[in-house]
Short mmCIF file of C-alpha atoms and ligand atoms in Angstrom, two decimals:
data_model
loop_
_atom_site.label_atom_id
_atom_site.label_comp_id
_atom_site.label_asym_id
_atom_site.label_seq_id
_atom_site.Cartn_x
_atom_site.Cartn_y
_atom_site.Cartn_z
CA VAL A 209 -12.10 -19.19 19.81
CA LYS A 210 -8.49 -18.58 20.76
CA ASN A 211 -8.32 -21.98 22.44
CA GLU A 212 -9.51 -23.54 19.21
CA LEU A 213 -7.57 -21.47 16.60
CA GLY A 214 -4.67 -19.92 18.48
CA ARG A 215 -4.01 -16.38 19.59
CA ASP A 216 -4.18 -14.82 16.17
CA ALA A 217 -7.76 -15.93 15.63
CA VAL A 218 -10.37 -13.27 14.97
CA ILE A 219 -14.12 -13.51 15.30
CA LEU A 220 -15.75 -12.70 12.03
CA ARG A 221 -19.36 -12.96 12.88
CA THR A 222 -21.65 -13.78 15.81
CA ARG A 223 -25.36 -14.12 16.01
CA SER A 224 -27.73 -15.34 18.68
CA TYR A 225 -31.00 -17.02 18.01
CA ARG A 226 -33.51 -19.34 19.63
CA LYS A 227 -33.24 -22.93 18.65
CA GLY A 228 -35.94 -25.47 19.46
CA ARG A 229 -39.43 -26.48 18.65
CA LEU A 230 -41.48 -24.48 16.20
CA TRP A 231 -38.64 -22.23 15.10
CA GLY A 232 -37.90 -21.23 18.62
CA LEU A 233 -41.32 -19.70 19.22
CA PHE A 234 -42.29 -22.20 21.86
CA GLY A 235 -39.70 -23.78 24.14
CA GLY A 236 -36.13 -24.03 22.68
CA ARG A 237 -33.13 -22.28 24.03
CA ASN A 238 -30.75 -19.44 23.15
CA VAL A 239 -27.86 -20.33 20.99
CA TRP A 240 -24.75 -18.34 19.94
CA GLU A 241 -23.29 -18.91 16.44
CA VAL A 242 -19.78 -17.91 16.07
CA ARG A 243 -17.74 -17.80 12.81
CA ALA A 244 -14.02 -17.25 13.41
CA SER A 245 -10.93 -17.42 11.31
CA ALA A 246 -7.19 -17.92 11.85
CA ASN A 247 -4.54 -17.64 9.08
CA ASP A 248 -5.28 -20.98 7.44
CA ARG A 249 -8.69 -22.12 8.50
CA GLN A 250 -12.06 -21.02 9.60
CA ILE A 251 -14.36 -22.59 12.14
CA GLU A 252 -18.03 -22.20 12.71
CA GLY A 253 -19.74 -23.45 15.75
CA THR A 254 -22.65 -23.05 18.10
CA TYR A 255 -22.18 -22.18 21.68
CA TYR A 256 -24.91 -22.35 24.39
CA PRO A 257 -24.86 -19.55 26.90
CA HIS A 258 -25.05 -21.75 30.00
CA PRO A 259 -22.17 -24.23 30.27
CA HIS A 260 -24.34 -26.92 31.88
CA GLU A 261 -26.82 -26.78 29.00
CA GLY A 262 -24.62 -28.15 26.30
CA ALA A 263 -21.15 -28.32 24.84
CA ARG A 264 -19.85 -26.16 22.07
CA GLN A 265 -19.74 -27.78 18.74
CA PRO A 266 -17.13 -26.20 16.55
CA ILE A 267 -17.20 -27.37 12.95
CA ASP A 268 -14.23 -26.85 10.65
CA VAL A 269 -15.20 -24.92 7.55
CA PRO A 270 -12.64 -24.71 4.84
CA ALA A 271 -12.37 -21.12 3.66
CA PRO A 272 -12.96 -20.78 -0.06
CA GLN A 273 -9.55 -20.93 -1.80
CA ASN A 274 -9.66 -17.63 -3.74
CA ALA A 275 -11.24 -15.66 -0.98
CA ARG A 276 -8.78 -16.74 1.66
CA SER A 277 -6.04 -14.19 1.03
CA ASP A 278 -8.77 -11.39 0.80
CA VAL A 279 -10.29 -12.49 4.04
CA ASP A 280 -6.76 -12.67 5.67
CA ALA A 281 -5.99 -9.25 4.53
CA GLN A 282 -9.29 -7.81 5.64
CA VAL A 283 -9.03 -9.67 8.94
CA GLY A 284 -5.56 -8.27 9.49
CA GLN A 285 -6.83 -4.72 8.77
CA ILE A 286 -9.85 -5.03 11.01
CA LYS A 287 -7.71 -6.46 13.76
CA ARG A 288 -5.34 -3.57 13.67
CA MET A 289 -8.20 -1.16 13.63
CA VAL A 290 -9.85 -2.76 16.64
CA GLU A 291 -6.44 -2.73 18.46
CA ALA A 292 -6.02 0.91 17.54
CA LEU A 293 -9.54 1.69 18.83
CA LEU A 294 -8.79 -0.10 22.04
CA THR A 295 -5.66 1.88 22.48
CA MET A 296 -7.57 5.07 21.74
CA GLN A 297 -10.32 4.19 24.25
CA SER A 298 -7.76 3.54 26.95
CA ALA A 299 -5.94 6.67 26.01
CA PRO A 300 -7.56 9.41 28.09
CA THR A 301 -6.60 7.90 31.35
CA GLN A 302 -3.38 6.10 30.57
CA MET A 303 -1.65 7.99 27.86
CA PRO A 304 0.86 10.56 28.87
CA THR A 305 0.00 14.10 27.72
CA GLU A 306 3.03 14.20 25.41
CA LEU A 307 1.85 11.13 23.59
CA LYS A 308 -1.68 12.41 23.31
CA ALA A 309 -0.25 15.58 21.69
CA LEU A 310 1.71 13.30 19.30
CA ARG A 311 -1.30 11.28 18.43
CA GLU A 312 -3.11 14.50 17.47
CA HIS A 313 -0.17 15.62 15.42
CA LEU A 314 0.01 12.35 13.51
CA GLY A 315 -3.72 12.60 12.88
CA GLN A 316 -3.24 16.04 11.42
CA GLN A 317 -0.44 14.62 9.24
CA ASP A 318 -3.06 12.13 7.81
CA VAL A 319 -1.34 9.11 9.37
CA HIS A 320 -3.95 6.39 9.66
CA GLU A 321 -5.14 5.84 13.17
CA GLU A 322 -3.95 2.23 13.59
CA ILE A 323 -0.46 3.11 12.42
CA ALA A 324 -0.34 6.04 14.85
CA ALA A 325 -1.55 3.82 17.71
CA GLU A 326 1.20 1.20 16.91
CA ILE A 327 3.79 3.95 16.85
CA LEU A 328 2.65 5.50 20.18
CA LYS A 329 2.60 2.09 21.80
CA ASP A 330 6.12 1.47 20.67
CA LEU A 331 7.26 4.82 21.94
CA SER A 332 5.63 4.34 25.26
CA LEU A 333 7.32 1.01 25.66
CA ASN A 334 10.76 2.23 24.64
CA LEU A 335 11.03 5.58 26.36
CA THR A 336 11.19 6.30 30.06
CA GLY A 337 8.79 8.92 31.64
CA LYS A 338 11.64 11.46 31.62
CA GLU A 339 12.52 10.90 28.00
CA LEU A 340 8.84 11.28 27.08
CA GLU A 341 8.85 14.74 28.61
CA ASP A 342 11.90 15.85 26.59
CA PRO A 343 10.50 17.07 23.30
CA ARG A 344 13.89 16.65 21.56
CA VAL A 345 14.32 12.99 22.64
CA LEU A 346 10.65 12.24 21.86
CA GLY A 347 10.91 13.98 18.40
CA GLU A 348 14.13 12.09 17.50
CA CYS A 349 12.68 8.78 18.57
CA LEU A 350 9.57 9.41 16.62
CA VAL A 351 11.60 10.16 13.52
CA GLU A 352 13.42 6.77 14.04
CA LYS A 353 10.14 4.88 14.41
CA LEU A 354 8.56 6.47 11.42
CA ALA A 355 11.71 6.03 9.25
CA ASP A 356 11.86 2.34 10.20
CA ARG A 357 8.39 1.88 8.76
CA ILE A 358 9.14 3.67 5.52
CA LEU A 359 11.06 1.13 3.40
CA THR A 360 12.91 2.63 0.55
CA ARG A 361 14.53 1.26 -2.64
CA ASP A 362 17.72 2.67 -4.14
CA CYS A 363 17.35 2.60 -7.90
CA SER A 364 20.84 4.02 -8.56
CA ASP A 365 22.49 0.68 -7.87
CA LYS A 366 24.24 -0.94 -10.73
CA VAL A 367 22.63 -3.69 -12.67
CA ASP A 368 24.15 -5.97 -15.42
CA GLY A 369 23.65 -4.21 -18.72
CA CYS A 370 20.69 -1.95 -19.38
CA ARG A 371 18.43 -1.05 -16.57
CA ILE A 372 14.78 -1.35 -17.62
CA SER A 373 12.15 0.43 -15.57
CA ALA A 374 8.46 0.38 -16.16
CA LEU A 375 5.86 2.71 -14.57
CA ILE A 376 2.35 1.47 -13.96
CA GLY A 377 -0.64 2.92 -12.15
CA PRO A 378 -4.06 4.44 -12.64
CA THR A 379 -4.50 7.39 -15.09
CA GLY A 380 -3.73 10.86 -14.03
CA VAL A 381 -1.33 10.02 -11.19
CA GLY A 382 1.71 11.41 -13.01
CA LYS A 383 3.32 8.47 -14.78
CA THR A 384 4.24 10.28 -17.99
CA THR A 385 5.49 13.37 -16.18
CA THR A 386 7.57 11.20 -13.86
CA ILE A 387 9.14 9.23 -16.75
CA ALA A 388 10.09 12.60 -18.32
CA LYS A 389 11.69 13.65 -15.04
CA LEU A 390 13.58 10.41 -14.74
CA ALA A 391 14.71 10.47 -18.35
CA ALA A 392 15.91 14.08 -18.11
CA ASN A 393 17.82 13.42 -14.88
CA HIS A 394 19.52 10.28 -16.27
CA LYS A 395 20.50 11.93 -19.48
CA LEU A 396 21.26 15.58 -18.53
CA ARG A 397 22.57 15.11 -14.97
CA GLU A 398 24.15 11.70 -15.11
CA GLY A 399 25.10 11.62 -18.79
CA LYS A 400 23.52 8.23 -19.37
CA ARG A 401 22.19 6.88 -22.62
CA VAL A 402 18.45 6.73 -22.30
CA GLY A 403 15.65 5.35 -24.29
CA MET A 404 11.96 5.61 -23.81
CA ILE A 405 9.09 3.33 -24.81
CA THR A 406 5.39 3.92 -24.49
CA ILE A 407 2.66 1.35 -24.95
CA ASP A 408 0.01 2.88 -27.00
CA THR A 409 -2.86 0.46 -27.09
CA TYR A 410 -5.53 3.11 -26.98
CA ARG A 411 -4.04 5.93 -28.93
CA ILE A 412 -4.39 8.36 -26.09
CA ALA A 413 -3.00 11.89 -25.84
CA ALA A 414 -0.31 10.69 -23.39
CA VAL A 415 1.69 9.53 -26.35
CA ASP A 416 1.91 13.00 -27.77
CA GLN A 417 2.83 14.36 -24.36
CA LEU A 418 5.79 11.89 -24.14
CA LYS A 419 6.76 12.62 -27.77
CA ILE A 420 7.20 16.28 -26.87
CA TYR A 421 9.25 15.43 -23.75
CA ALA A 422 11.41 13.01 -25.82
CA GLU A 423 12.11 15.71 -28.33
CA ILE A 424 13.07 18.28 -25.68
CA ILE A 425 15.29 15.91 -23.71
CA ASP A 426 16.60 14.48 -26.95
CA VAL A 427 16.05 10.78 -26.36
CA PRO A 428 14.62 8.10 -28.72
CA LEU A 429 10.98 7.18 -28.11
CA HIS A 430 9.42 3.93 -29.36
CA VAL A 431 5.65 3.70 -29.58
CA VAL A 432 4.71 -0.04 -29.41
CA LEU A 433 1.32 -1.70 -29.90
CA THR A 434 2.05 -5.28 -28.98
CA ALA A 435 4.18 -7.30 -26.62
CA GLY A 436 6.29 -8.45 -29.63
CA GLU A 437 6.91 -4.89 -30.61
CA LEU A 438 7.87 -4.05 -27.03
CA LYS A 439 10.54 -6.76 -27.03
CA SER A 440 11.98 -5.62 -30.31
CA ALA A 441 12.15 -1.97 -29.08
CA ILE A 442 13.98 -3.22 -25.95
CA GLU A 443 16.43 -5.19 -28.13
CA SER A 444 17.10 -2.23 -30.36
CA MET A 445 18.27 -0.27 -27.22
CA ARG A 446 20.05 -2.99 -25.32
CA ASP A 447 23.29 -1.08 -25.31
CA PHE A 448 21.72 1.96 -23.62
CA ASP A 449 22.19 2.51 -19.90
CA VAL A 450 18.47 3.05 -19.13
CA ILE A 451 15.12 2.21 -20.83
CA LEU A 452 12.06 3.75 -19.35
CA ILE A 453 8.63 2.32 -20.20
CA ASP A 454 5.43 4.26 -19.85
CA THR A 455 2.20 2.34 -19.71
CA ALA A 456 -1.09 3.89 -20.64
CA GLY A 457 -3.11 4.60 -17.55
CA ARG A 458 -5.38 1.73 -16.68
CA SER A 459 -8.28 2.07 -14.42
CA GLN A 460 -7.76 -0.32 -11.55
CA TYR A 461 -11.33 -1.49 -12.10
CA ASP A 462 -10.66 -2.78 -15.49
CA ARG A 463 -9.49 -6.31 -15.25
CA LEU A 464 -9.22 -7.06 -18.94
CA ARG A 465 -6.89 -4.15 -19.60
CA LEU A 466 -4.90 -5.01 -16.45
CA SER A 467 -4.30 -8.57 -17.79
CA GLN A 468 -3.13 -7.00 -21.11
CA LEU A 469 -0.77 -4.82 -19.20
CA SER A 470 0.42 -7.87 -17.31
CA GLY A 471 1.43 -9.34 -20.69
CA PHE A 472 3.47 -6.34 -21.49
CA ILE A 473 5.26 -6.30 -18.21
CA LYS A 474 6.17 -9.95 -18.64
CA ALA A 475 7.50 -9.26 -22.12
CA ALA A 476 9.63 -6.42 -20.90
CA ASP A 477 10.96 -8.19 -17.80
CA PRO A 478 11.93 -4.94 -16.15
CA HIS A 479 14.29 -4.55 -13.20
CA ASP A 480 11.94 -1.96 -11.64
CA VAL A 481 8.16 -1.98 -11.82
CA HIS A 482 7.28 1.29 -10.11
CA LEU A 483 3.61 1.52 -9.06
CA VAL A 484 2.88 5.20 -9.34
CA MET A 485 0.41 6.52 -6.71
CA ALA A 486 -0.70 10.04 -5.90
CA ALA A 487 -0.29 11.15 -2.24
CA THR A 488 -3.59 12.87 -2.65
CA ALA A 489 -5.66 9.67 -3.07
CA GLY A 490 -8.10 8.69 -0.41
CA ARG A 491 -7.79 5.48 1.58
CA ALA A 492 -10.25 3.47 -0.48
CA ALA A 493 -8.65 4.43 -3.77
CA MET A 494 -5.18 3.72 -2.28
CA ASN A 495 -6.18 0.22 -1.15
CA SER A 496 -7.92 -0.50 -4.43
CA THR A 497 -4.92 0.60 -6.51
CA LEU A 498 -2.63 -1.52 -4.38
CA GLU A 499 -4.85 -4.53 -4.59
CA ARG A 500 -4.99 -4.42 -8.42
CA PHE A 501 -1.53 -3.27 -9.37
CA VAL A 502 0.65 -5.16 -6.92
CA GLN A 503 -0.42 -8.33 -8.71
CA LEU A 504 1.26 -7.03 -11.86
CA GLY A 505 4.66 -7.44 -10.19
CA ALA A 506 5.23 -3.94 -8.84
CA ASN A 507 8.34 -3.98 -6.72
CA SER A 508 8.38 -0.39 -5.56
CA VAL A 509 6.12 2.66 -5.36
CA ILE A 510 6.61 6.25 -6.62
CA VAL A 511 4.60 8.67 -4.60
CA THR A 512 3.54 11.61 -6.69
CA LYS A 513 1.95 15.00 -5.89
CA LEU A 514 3.31 15.22 -2.42
CA ASP A 515 3.21 19.00 -2.92
CA GLU A 516 -0.59 18.79 -3.30
CA ALA A 517 -1.20 16.52 -0.30
CA THR A 518 -2.26 18.21 2.91
CA ALA A 519 0.46 16.34 4.76
CA CYS A 520 3.32 13.84 4.34
CA GLY A 521 1.55 11.03 6.25
CA SER A 522 0.20 9.53 3.04
CA VAL A 523 3.73 8.29 2.23
CA LEU A 524 3.79 6.30 5.45
CA ASN A 525 0.20 4.95 4.83
CA ILE A 526 1.11 3.85 1.31
CA ALA A 527 4.35 2.25 2.46
CA ASP A 528 2.54 0.53 5.31
CA ALA A 529 -0.43 -0.67 3.25
CA GLY A 530 1.52 -1.82 0.19
CA LYS A 531 4.45 -3.39 2.02
CA LEU A 532 6.44 -2.09 -0.88
CA PRO A 533 9.54 0.15 -0.70
CA ILE A 534 9.22 3.71 -1.98
CA SER A 535 11.69 4.50 -4.71
CA PHE A 536 11.01 8.13 -5.54
CA VAL A 537 8.68 10.96 -4.48
CA THR A 538 7.65 13.84 -6.72
CA THR A 539 6.77 17.23 -5.51
CA GLY A 540 5.54 19.29 -8.40
CA GLN A 541 4.87 19.50 -12.12
CA ASP A 542 8.38 20.80 -13.07
CA VAL A 543 10.45 18.51 -15.33
CA PRO A 544 13.14 17.53 -14.30
CA ASP A 545 13.42 19.14 -10.91
CA ASP A 546 10.42 17.96 -8.91
CA ILE A 547 11.58 14.40 -8.16
CA GLN A 548 13.82 12.95 -5.40
CA PRO A 549 14.86 9.44 -4.54
CA ALA A 550 12.92 8.43 -1.41
CA ASP A 551 14.80 9.14 1.79
CA ALA A 552 13.05 7.47 4.77
CA ARG A 553 14.48 9.84 7.43
CA ARG A 554 13.71 12.95 5.33
CA LEU A 555 10.13 11.77 4.86
CA ALA A 556 9.87 10.88 8.52
CA ARG A 557 11.09 14.34 9.40
CA CYS A 558 8.48 15.81 7.03
CA ILE A 559 5.82 14.05 9.05
CA VAL A 560 7.31 15.06 12.40
CA GLU A 561 7.89 18.68 11.51
CA GLY A 562 4.72 18.99 9.45
CA ASN A 563 6.17 20.40 6.31
P1 GDP B 888 -0.49 9.93 -16.19
O1 GDP B 888 -1.91 9.81 -16.77
O2 GDP B 888 -0.34 8.98 -14.99
O3 GDP B 888 0.59 9.68 -17.14
O4 GDP B 888 -0.35 11.28 -15.53
P2 GDP B 888 0.37 12.67 -16.15
O5 GDP B 888 1.88 12.46 -16.19
O6 GDP B 888 -0.25 12.97 -17.43
O7 GDP B 888 0.03 13.73 -15.07
C1 GDP B 888 -1.30 14.13 -14.80
C2 GDP B 888 -1.24 15.56 -14.23
O8 GDP B 888 -0.56 15.50 -12.96
C3 GDP B 888 -0.44 16.56 -15.01
O9 GDP B 888 -1.09 17.76 -15.00
C4 GDP B 888 0.92 16.59 -14.29
O10 GDP B 888 1.53 17.89 -14.50
C5 GDP B 888 0.48 16.42 -12.89
N1 GDP B 888 1.55 16.01 -12.01
C6 GDP B 888 2.42 14.97 -12.21
N2 GDP B 888 3.28 14.84 -11.15
C7 GDP B 888 2.96 15.81 -10.25
C8 GDP B 888 3.41 16.28 -9.02
O11 GDP B 888 4.37 15.69 -8.37
N3 GDP B 888 2.79 17.29 -8.37
C9 GDP B 888 1.71 18.00 -8.98
N4 GDP B 888 1.21 19.02 -8.30
N5 GDP B 888 1.27 17.63 -10.17
C10 GDP B 888 1.84 16.57 -10.82
#
């Protein structure tokens, strides 16, 4: 398969069956069927177990267009898992004790196995035996490696005119609370002119919640029902420094509402589209959220509820799976204090030191 498709090829499926007269019941011979994929094409072919019996016959099978990126993503993930497992299997004999202890620690910090395996591999290649035995050197190097993988985005940089930020994400992750924290910090600590907009297509209680925050922080809040109203609300606050847009929580499983949300995002044309994700979410929920919401143009992630997560590793997992930079992390329900701009080294230290 690698000869045919190159070194990145991955076997998707194999099966063996008997081919020959009367469905293989009498006579015939064993055949292996192999389906494999590389980045841009798939092949399917039959291989006979004894080279002298017959030649392989790979047939090019074009992957279905819309499924290709899904397949690529899944194949990539499976490949990394398999590599991680192989590293794990070889671990007992080959891995130095210090790295084994690190692997356990990263596991306790909820870092996904394949990421931990890549980091350990990296460390073992870059550090000498002596350095591996020095906990200080090992710890520092681990912080570096982890920080390298946590991309961050500085949202305090200057933009031309008013900075527009929208928060999207599933319900209950903390969007409204985070908007209130951001608004309060911009207004009360940085002295900026701040406006808030909420999209109320379903008349949910979140609007009332934001109204209360708007009154306390003393910033105007526009409640809009359509993309046109959203544009007008933005226009009316063009001379402000910051406009924050809250979007009603959308279940990531609801495609119709997501497309509606996509229309709002296009109309607002924000500088920042923060995808809000809770550090407490499990792996399946995390992947499904990323899959649905990244399409809406998210360009950064806000990780919430870090205080409720058992460990900090989820930040690394989210950064790694989403390939999006982290802009802020939130660590509690208190408005405005429990929010910080993401700091890769600080988050890496949190994983290494376990707090
Ligand atoms: P939304 O539906 O995404 O707008 O979520 P909300 O802002 O209404 O928040 C849902 C719940 O999560 C509320 O009880 C918030 O107080 C809580 N919450 C938000 N951020 C955090 C956080 O960083 N830590 C903790 N522990 N709770 C949070």
